[in-house]
Amino acid sequence: MTLYCLGIEGTAHSFGAGIVTSEGKVLSNEWDMLKPAQGGIHPREASRHHSELGPGLIKDSVQKAGIHFKDINLVAFSRGPGLGPCLRTTATIARTLSLKLAVPLVDVNHCVAHIEIGCLESRFNDPVTVYVSGGNTQVIAFAGGRFRTFGETLDIAIGNMLDVLARELGMPFPGGPIVEREAKKGSNFYDLPYSVKGMDLSYSGMLTAAKKLHSEGVSISDICYSVQETSFGMLAEIAERAIAHTKKNELLLTGGVARNNRLTEILSGVAKRHEATFHRVSPSLAGDQGAMIAWNGILQYKSGRRIKVEDSHVLPKWRTDDQDILWR
Ligand code: AMP
Ligand code: MG
């Protein structure tokens, strides 16, 4: 019998609702991202965005999937990691639906969901994953029953760094695509702090140095070019070491920053050198959205994991490696 899972995502600026079947078919994936008129994302404003738009997006996703609410067999939600107010709003919607529809509730780790939707799409079995987004920067591989973080940012996420850089340069949110466009026009490379510490990396020094270049009159395109080459080079270094160490033969690029073509080019080169297969998650499944939560919900449900409403408090600091992966 086919199961229909409603997946609800809302860890940060985006709210998403998707329907995925137990066979791994994505039937719908509706989402909306809060774009602040100025400044960064305020957690309270993002949670208000989710409570205002969430119900409509869920209805749309059920309708677009061609099913009815009564056909839903389980409700999955992103329990963490993320911003507390956003997680609580999302969890409240998920709990309500699970009770109202009288179907099981499944708690999903947002980072694990990014990996599993990438595996579904690529048919990879056991990749090294580079997960890069507005809130996360991690190189992850499966070992000993868990997704282990081999390397990660010690301060800000790469997407956040690109968004803040764009803002400082007078460009709108989200900054990543604009930095990519500007970087193509750049030709002069400026040295920026290349900060890899063991398997971890740090981006805040680079951001400060890039701002300084701007105040010295260096062109926006040269700054964007230099920032991309340096920050992506750092990621490539730790991804390469993770592949060499784990000897895995698949490299997966996922998260919102996976939409970047230059990063894709650099990482596919890393994969090639190690005779690994490379896959970049398609744009509609790369960023934060509900389909990945739904698919992870299916995997978890089949492995026997679900959660009682009374135990389903959110986990803002839930780490990728803090969950036993029962389905692998
Ligand atoms: P997520 O947090 O996964 O929803 O992804 C959002 C992040 O992806 C934001 O920080 C965006 O700036 C970033 N992003 C989107 N498109 C691109 C791109 N083409 N290049 C770099 N970053 C991007
Ligand atoms: Mg994400």
CSV table of C-alpha atoms and ligand atoms in Angstrom, one decimal:
chain,number,residue,atom,x,y,z
A,1,MET,CA,0.0,0.0,0.0
A,2,THR,CA,1.3,3.4,-0.9
A,3,LEU,CA,1.8,5.8,2.0
A,4,TYR,CA,1.4,9.6,1.6
A,5,CYS,CA,3.5,11.7,3.9
A,6,LEU,CA,3.0,15.4,4.4
A,7,GLY,CA,6.4,17.0,5.2
A,8,ILE,CA,6.5,20.4,6.9
A,9,GLU,CA,9.7,22.5,6.9
A,10,GLY,CA,10.2,25.8,8.8
A,11,THR,CA,13.5,25.9,10.5
A,12,ALA,CA,14.5,29.4,9.3
A,13,HIS,CA,13.4,31.9,6.7
A,14,SER,CA,11.5,29.4,4.5
A,15,PHE,CA,8.2,27.6,5.1
A,16,GLY,CA,7.6,24.5,3.0
A,17,ALA,CA,5.0,21.8,2.6
A,18,GLY,CA,5.4,18.7,0.4
A,19,ILE,CA,3.7,15.4,-0.3
A,20,VAL,CA,5.9,12.4,-1.0
A,21,THR,CA,4.9,8.7,-1.4
A,22,SER,CA,6.4,5.7,0.2
A,23,GLU,CA,7.9,4.9,-3.2
A,24,GLY,CA,9.8,8.1,-3.2
A,25,LYS,CA,7.6,10.1,-5.6
A,26,VAL,CA,7.5,13.8,-4.9
A,27,LEU,CA,3.9,14.8,-5.6
A,28,SER,CA,4.1,18.4,-4.5
A,29,ASN,CA,6.5,20.8,-2.9
A,30,GLU,CA,5.1,24.3,-2.1
A,31,TRP,CA,7.2,26.9,-0.3
A,32,ASP,CA,7.8,30.5,0.4
A,33,MET,CA,10.8,32.4,1.6
A,34,LEU,CA,10.6,35.5,3.8
A,35,LYS,CA,12.5,38.3,2.2
A,36,PRO,CA,13.0,41.2,4.6
A,37,ALA,CA,12.8,44.7,3.1
A,38,GLN,CA,16.1,45.5,4.9
A,39,GLY,CA,18.5,43.9,7.3
A,40,GLY,CA,18.7,40.2,8.2
A,41,ILE,CA,16.2,37.6,9.2
A,42,HIS,CA,14.5,38.2,12.5
A,43,PRO,CA,13.4,34.9,14.1
A,44,ARG,CA,10.0,36.4,15.3
A,45,GLU,CA,9.2,37.8,11.9
A,46,ALA,CA,10.1,34.5,10.2
A,47,SER,CA,7.8,32.6,12.6
A,48,ARG,CA,5.0,35.1,11.9
A,49,HIS,CA,5.6,34.5,8.2
A,50,HIS,CA,5.2,30.7,8.8
A,51,SER,CA,2.0,31.0,10.8
A,52,GLU,CA,0.5,33.4,8.2
A,53,LEU,CA,1.4,31.5,5.1
A,54,GLY,CA,1.8,28.0,6.4
A,55,PRO,CA,-1.8,26.8,6.3
A,56,GLY,CA,-2.3,28.1,2.7
A,57,LEU,CA,0.9,26.4,1.6
A,58,ILE,CA,-0.2,23.1,3.2
A,59,LYS,CA,-3.6,23.3,1.5
A,60,ASP,CA,-1.9,24.0,-1.9
A,61,SER,CA,0.5,21.1,-1.5
A,62,VAL,CA,-2.3,18.7,-0.8
A,63,GLN,CA,-4.3,20.0,-3.7
A,64,LYS,CA,-1.3,19.9,-6.1
A,65,ALA,CA,-0.5,16.4,-5.1
A,66,GLY,CA,-4.0,15.4,-6.3
A,67,ILE,CA,-5.0,13.9,-2.9
A,68,HIS,CA,-7.2,14.9,0.0
A,69,PHE,CA,-6.3,15.5,3.6
A,70,LYS,CA,-7.9,12.2,4.5
A,71,ASP,CA,-5.4,10.4,2.3
A,72,ILE,CA,-2.4,11.5,4.3
A,73,ASN,CA,-0.9,8.6,6.3
A,74,LEU,CA,1.7,10.5,8.4
A,75,VAL,CA,2.9,14.0,9.2
A,76,ALA,CA,6.6,14.8,9.3
A,77,PHE,CA,8.1,18.0,10.6
A,78,SER,CA,11.6,19.6,10.9
A,79,ARG,CA,12.3,19.4,14.6
A,80,GLY,CA,15.7,21.1,14.4
A,81,PRO,CA,18.2,22.5,14.1
A,82,GLY,CA,17.0,26.0,13.5
A,83,LEU,CA,15.6,29.2,15.0
A,84,GLY,CA,13.5,28.5,18.1
A,85,PRO,CA,10.4,30.6,17.2
A,86,CYS,CA,10.3,29.2,13.7
A,87,LEU,CA,10.6,25.6,14.9
A,88,ARG,CA,7.9,26.1,17.5
A,89,THR,CA,5.4,27.5,14.9
A,90,THR,CA,6.2,24.7,12.5
A,91,ALA,CA,5.9,22.0,15.2
A,92,THR,CA,2.6,23.4,16.4
A,93,ILE,CA,1.1,23.2,12.9
A,94,ALA,CA,2.4,19.6,12.5
A,95,ARG,CA,1.1,18.4,15.8
A,96,THR,CA,-2.3,19.9,15.1
A,97,LEU,CA,-2.6,18.2,11.8
A,98,SER,CA,-1.4,14.8,13.2
A,99,LEU,CA,-4.1,15.0,15.9
A,100,LYS,CA,-6.8,16.3,13.7
A,101,LEU,CA,-6.1,13.7,11.0
A,102,ALA,CA,-5.3,11.0,13.6
A,103,VAL,CA,-2.1,9.9,11.9
A,104,PRO,CA,1.4,9.4,13.3
A,105,LEU,CA,3.8,12.3,13.8
A,106,VAL,CA,7.4,11.9,12.7
A,107,ASP,CA,10.3,14.2,13.9
A,108,VAL,CA,12.9,14.9,11.2
A,109,ASN,CA,16.4,16.3,11.5
A,110,HIS,CA,16.6,19.0,8.9
A,111,CYS,CA,20.3,18.3,7.9
A,112,VAL,CA,19.7,14.6,7.5
A,113,ALA,CA,16.7,15.3,5.3
A,114,HIS,CA,18.9,17.4,3.0
A,115,ILE,CA,21.2,14.3,2.6
A,116,GLU,CA,18.4,11.8,2.1
A,117,ILE,CA,16.5,13.8,-0.6
A,118,GLY,CA,19.8,14.1,-2.4
A,119,CYS,CA,20.3,10.3,-2.2
A,120,LEU,CA,16.7,9.8,-3.5
A,121,GLU,CA,17.3,12.0,-6.5
A,122,SER,CA,20.8,10.7,-7.3
A,123,ARG,CA,20.2,7.1,-6.3
A,124,PHE,CA,23.5,7.4,-4.3
A,125,ASN,CA,23.9,4.8,-1.6
A,126,ASP,CA,26.6,6.2,0.6
A,127,PRO,CA,28.0,9.6,-0.4
A,128,VAL,CA,30.2,12.2,1.2
A,129,THR,CA,27.8,15.1,1.4
A,130,VAL,CA,28.7,18.8,1.2
A,131,TYR,CA,25.7,20.5,2.8
A,132,VAL,CA,25.9,24.3,2.2
A,133,SER,CA,23.0,26.7,3.0
A,134,GLY,CA,22.0,29.9,4.8
A,135,GLY,CA,22.4,28.3,8.2
A,136,ASN,CA,24.7,25.3,7.7
A,137,THR,CA,28.1,24.4,6.2
A,138,GLN,CA,29.0,20.8,6.8
A,139,VAL,CA,30.8,17.9,5.2
A,140,ILE,CA,29.1,14.7,6.3
A,141,ALA,CA,29.5,11.0,5.7
A,142,PHE,CA,27.7,7.9,7.2
A,143,ALA,CA,29.8,5.9,9.6
A,144,GLY,CA,28.9,3.7,12.5
A,145,GLY,CA,25.1,4.1,12.3
A,146,ARG,CA,25.1,7.9,12.1
A,147,PHE,CA,25.7,10.7,9.7
A,148,ARG,CA,29.1,12.0,11.1
A,149,THR,CA,30.1,15.6,10.6
A,150,PHE,CA,33.6,15.4,9.2
A,151,GLY,CA,34.1,19.1,9.0
A,152,GLU,CA,32.0,22.2,9.5
A,153,THR,CA,32.1,26.0,9.9
A,154,LEU,CA,33.3,27.2,13.2
A,155,ASP,CA,31.4,30.5,12.9
A,156,ILE,CA,29.0,31.6,10.2
A,157,ALA,CA,27.5,29.5,7.4
A,158,ILE,CA,28.7,30.1,3.8
A,159,GLY,CA,25.2,31.1,2.7
A,160,ASN,CA,24.9,33.6,5.5
A,161,MET,CA,28.4,35.0,4.7
A,162,LEU,CA,27.3,35.5,1.0
A,163,ASP,CA,24.0,37.1,2.1
A,164,VAL,CA,25.8,39.5,4.6
A,165,LEU,CA,28.4,40.4,2.0
A,166,ALA,CA,25.8,41.2,-0.6
A,167,ARG,CA,24.0,43.4,2.0
A,168,GLU,CA,27.2,45.3,2.8
A,169,LEU,CA,27.8,45.8,-0.9
A,170,GLY,CA,24.3,47.3,-1.2
A,171,MET,CA,22.7,44.3,-2.9
A,172,PRO,CA,19.4,42.6,-1.9
A,173,PHE,CA,18.6,39.3,-0.2
A,174,PRO,CA,19.3,36.5,-1.0
A,175,GLY,CA,22.9,37.5,-1.8
A,176,GLY,CA,24.2,34.2,-3.1
A,177,PRO,CA,22.8,34.4,-6.6
A,178,ILE,CA,23.9,38.0,-7.0
A,179,VAL,CA,27.4,37.4,-5.7
A,180,GLU,CA,27.6,34.5,-8.3
A,181,ARG,CA,26.5,36.9,-11.1
A,182,GLU,CA,29.0,39.6,-10.1
A,183,ALA,CA,31.8,37.1,-9.6
A,184,LYS,CA,31.6,36.2,-13.3
A,185,LYS,CA,32.5,39.7,-14.2
A,186,GLY,CA,35.5,39.8,-11.9
A,187,SER,CA,39.1,39.2,-13.1
A,188,ASN,CA,41.5,40.4,-10.4
A,189,PHE,CA,42.0,38.0,-7.5
A,190,TYR,CA,42.6,39.6,-4.1
A,191,ASP,CA,44.0,37.6,-1.2
A,192,LEU,CA,41.5,36.9,1.5
A,193,PRO,CA,41.9,34.9,4.8
A,194,TYR,CA,41.9,31.2,3.8
A,195,SER,CA,40.9,29.7,7.1
A,196,VAL,CA,40.9,25.9,7.2
A,197,LYS,CA,41.6,24.5,10.7
A,198,GLY,CA,42.0,20.7,10.5
A,199,MET,CA,38.7,19.6,8.9
A,200,ASP,CA,36.8,22.8,10.0
A,201,LEU,CA,36.6,26.2,8.4
A,202,SER,CA,35.8,29.8,9.3
A,203,TYR,CA,34.3,32.5,7.2
A,204,SER,CA,34.0,35.5,9.5
A,205,GLY,CA,37.5,36.7,8.8
A,206,MET,CA,36.9,36.6,5.1
A,207,LEU,CA,33.8,38.7,5.5
A,208,THR,CA,35.6,41.4,7.4
A,209,ALA,CA,38.5,41.4,4.9
A,210,ALA,CA,36.0,41.6,2.0
A,211,LYS,CA,34.3,44.6,3.6
A,212,LYS,CA,37.7,46.3,4.0
A,213,LEU,CA,38.4,45.8,0.2
A,214,HIS,CA,35.1,47.5,-0.5
A,215,SER,CA,36.0,50.5,1.6
A,216,GLU,CA,39.3,50.7,-0.2
A,217,GLY,CA,37.5,51.0,-3.5
A,218,VAL,CA,38.0,47.5,-5.0
A,219,SER,CA,35.3,46.7,-7.5
A,220,ILE,CA,32.3,44.7,-6.4
A,221,SER,CA,32.9,42.1,-9.1
A,222,ASP,CA,36.5,41.5,-8.1
A,223,ILE,CA,35.4,41.2,-4.4
A,224,CYS,CA,32.7,38.6,-5.3
A,225,TYR,CA,35.1,36.7,-7.5
A,226,SER,CA,37.8,36.6,-4.8
A,227,VAL,CA,35.3,35.6,-2.1
A,228,GLN,CA,33.9,32.8,-4.2
A,229,GLU,CA,37.2,31.3,-5.2
A,230,THR,CA,38.5,31.4,-1.7
A,231,SER,CA,35.5,30.2,0.2
A,232,PHE,CA,34.7,27.4,-2.3
A,233,GLY,CA,38.4,26.4,-2.4
A,234,MET,CA,38.3,25.9,1.4
A,235,LEU,CA,35.2,23.7,1.1
A,236,ALA,CA,36.8,21.7,-1.7
A,237,GLU,CA,39.9,21.1,0.5
A,238,ILE,CA,37.9,19.5,3.4
A,239,ALA,CA,35.5,17.6,1.0
A,240,GLU,CA,38.6,16.2,-0.7
A,241,ARG,CA,40.1,15.1,2.5
A,242,ALA,CA,36.8,13.5,3.6
A,243,ILE,CA,36.7,11.5,0.4
A,244,ALA,CA,40.3,10.4,0.7
A,245,HIS,CA,39.8,9.3,4.3
A,246,THR,CA,36.4,7.5,3.9
A,247,LYS,CA,37.2,6.1,0.5
A,248,LYS,CA,33.6,6.6,-0.5
A,249,ASN,CA,33.0,6.9,-4.2
A,250,GLU,CA,30.0,9.3,-4.3
A,251,LEU,CA,30.1,13.1,-3.7
A,252,LEU,CA,26.8,14.9,-3.1
A,253,LEU,CA,26.3,18.7,-3.1
A,254,THR,CA,23.1,19.9,-1.4
A,255,GLY,CA,21.6,22.9,0.4
A,256,GLY,CA,20.6,26.3,-1.1
A,257,VAL,CA,24.2,27.2,-2.0
A,258,ALA,CA,24.3,24.1,-4.2
A,259,ARG,CA,22.6,26.3,-6.8
A,260,ASN,CA,26.0,27.9,-7.4
A,261,ASN,CA,27.5,26.8,-10.7
A,262,ARG,CA,31.1,27.7,-9.8
A,263,LEU,CA,30.9,25.7,-6.6
A,264,THR,CA,29.5,22.8,-8.6
A,265,GLU,CA,32.3,23.0,-11.1
A,266,ILE,CA,35.0,23.0,-8.3
A,267,LEU,CA,33.5,20.1,-6.4
A,268,SER,CA,32.8,18.0,-9.5
A,269,GLY,CA,36.6,18.4,-10.2
A,270,VAL,CA,37.3,17.0,-6.7
A,271,ALA,CA,35.1,14.0,-7.4
A,272,LYS,CA,36.7,13.4,-10.7
A,273,ARG,CA,40.2,13.4,-9.2
A,274,HIS,CA,39.1,10.7,-6.8
A,275,GLU,CA,37.1,8.7,-9.3
A,276,ALA,CA,33.9,9.4,-7.4
A,277,THR,CA,30.5,10.1,-9.0
A,278,PHE,CA,29.3,13.6,-8.4
A,279,HIS,CA,25.7,14.9,-8.1
A,280,ARG,CA,24.3,18.4,-7.4
A,281,VAL,CA,20.8,18.3,-6.0
A,282,SER,CA,18.4,20.0,-8.5
A,283,PRO,CA,17.4,23.6,-7.5
A,284,SER,CA,13.9,22.7,-6.5
A,285,LEU,CA,15.1,20.2,-3.9
A,286,ALA,CA,18.4,22.0,-2.9
A,287,GLY,CA,17.0,24.7,-0.6
A,288,ASP,CA,14.8,24.3,2.5
A,289,GLN,CA,11.5,22.7,1.4
A,290,GLY,CA,8.9,20.2,2.6
A,291,ALA,CA,9.5,17.3,0.2
A,292,MET,CA,12.8,16.4,1.9
A,293,ILE,CA,11.1,16.4,5.3
A,294,ALA,CA,8.3,14.1,3.8
A,295,TRP,CA,10.8,11.7,2.3
A,296,ASN,CA,12.8,11.5,5.5
A,297,GLY,CA,9.5,11.0,7.4
A,298,ILE,CA,8.8,8.0,5.2
A,299,LEU,CA,12.2,6.5,5.8
A,300,GLN,CA,12.0,7.0,9.5
A,301,TYR,CA,8.4,5.8,9.8
A,302,LYS,CA,9.3,2.6,7.9
A,303,SER,CA,12.2,2.0,10.4
A,304,GLY,CA,9.8,2.3,13.3
A,305,ARG,CA,10.6,5.8,14.5
A,306,ARG,CA,7.7,8.2,15.3
A,307,ILE,CA,7.0,10.6,18.2
A,308,LYS,CA,4.2,11.3,20.6
A,309,VAL,CA,2.9,14.9,20.5
A,310,GLU,CA,3.7,15.3,24.2
A,311,ASP,CA,7.4,14.4,23.5
A,312,SER,CA,7.8,16.5,20.4
A,313,HIS,CA,9.4,19.6,21.8
A,314,VAL,CA,11.7,21.3,19.3
A,315,LEU,CA,15.5,20.9,19.2
A,316,PRO,CA,17.1,24.1,18.0
A,317,LYS,CA,20.6,22.7,18.4
A,318,TRP,CA,19.9,19.2,17.1
A,319,ARG,CA,23.2,18.0,15.5
A,320,THR,CA,23.4,15.9,12.4
A,321,ASP,CA,25.3,13.2,14.3
A,322,ASP,CA,22.9,13.2,17.2
A,323,GLN,CA,20.5,10.7,15.7
A,324,ASP,CA,20.8,6.9,15.2
A,325,ILE,CA,19.9,6.3,11.6
A,326,LEU,CA,17.8,3.2,11.8
A,327,TRP,CA,17.0,2.9,8.1
A,328,ARG,CA,20.6,2.5,6.9
B,1,AMP,P1,18.7,27.4,2.2
B,1,AMP,O1,19.2,28.0,3.6
B,1,AMP,O2,19.1,26.0,2.0
B,1,AMP,O3,17.2,27.7,2.0
B,1,AMP,O4,19.5,28.3,1.1
B,1,AMP,C1,19.4,29.7,1.1
B,1,AMP,C2,20.8,30.2,0.9
B,1,AMP,O5,21.3,29.8,-0.4
B,1,AMP,C3,21.0,31.7,0.9
B,1,AMP,O6,22.0,32.0,1.8
B,1,AMP,C4,21.3,32.1,-0.5
B,1,AMP,O7,22.1,33.2,-0.6
B,1,AMP,C5,22.0,30.8,-1.0
B,1,AMP,N1,22.0,30.7,-2.5
B,1,AMP,C6,21.0,30.6,-3.3
B,1,AMP,N2,21.4,30.6,-4.6
B,1,AMP,C7,22.7,30.7,-4.6
B,1,AMP,C8,23.8,30.7,-5.6
B,1,AMP,N3,23.5,30.7,-6.9
B,1,AMP,N4,25.0,30.9,-5.2
B,1,AMP,C9,25.3,30.9,-3.9
B,1,AMP,N5,24.4,30.9,-2.9
B,1,AMP,C10,23.1,30.8,-3.2
B,2,MG,MG,18.7,23.9,5.0
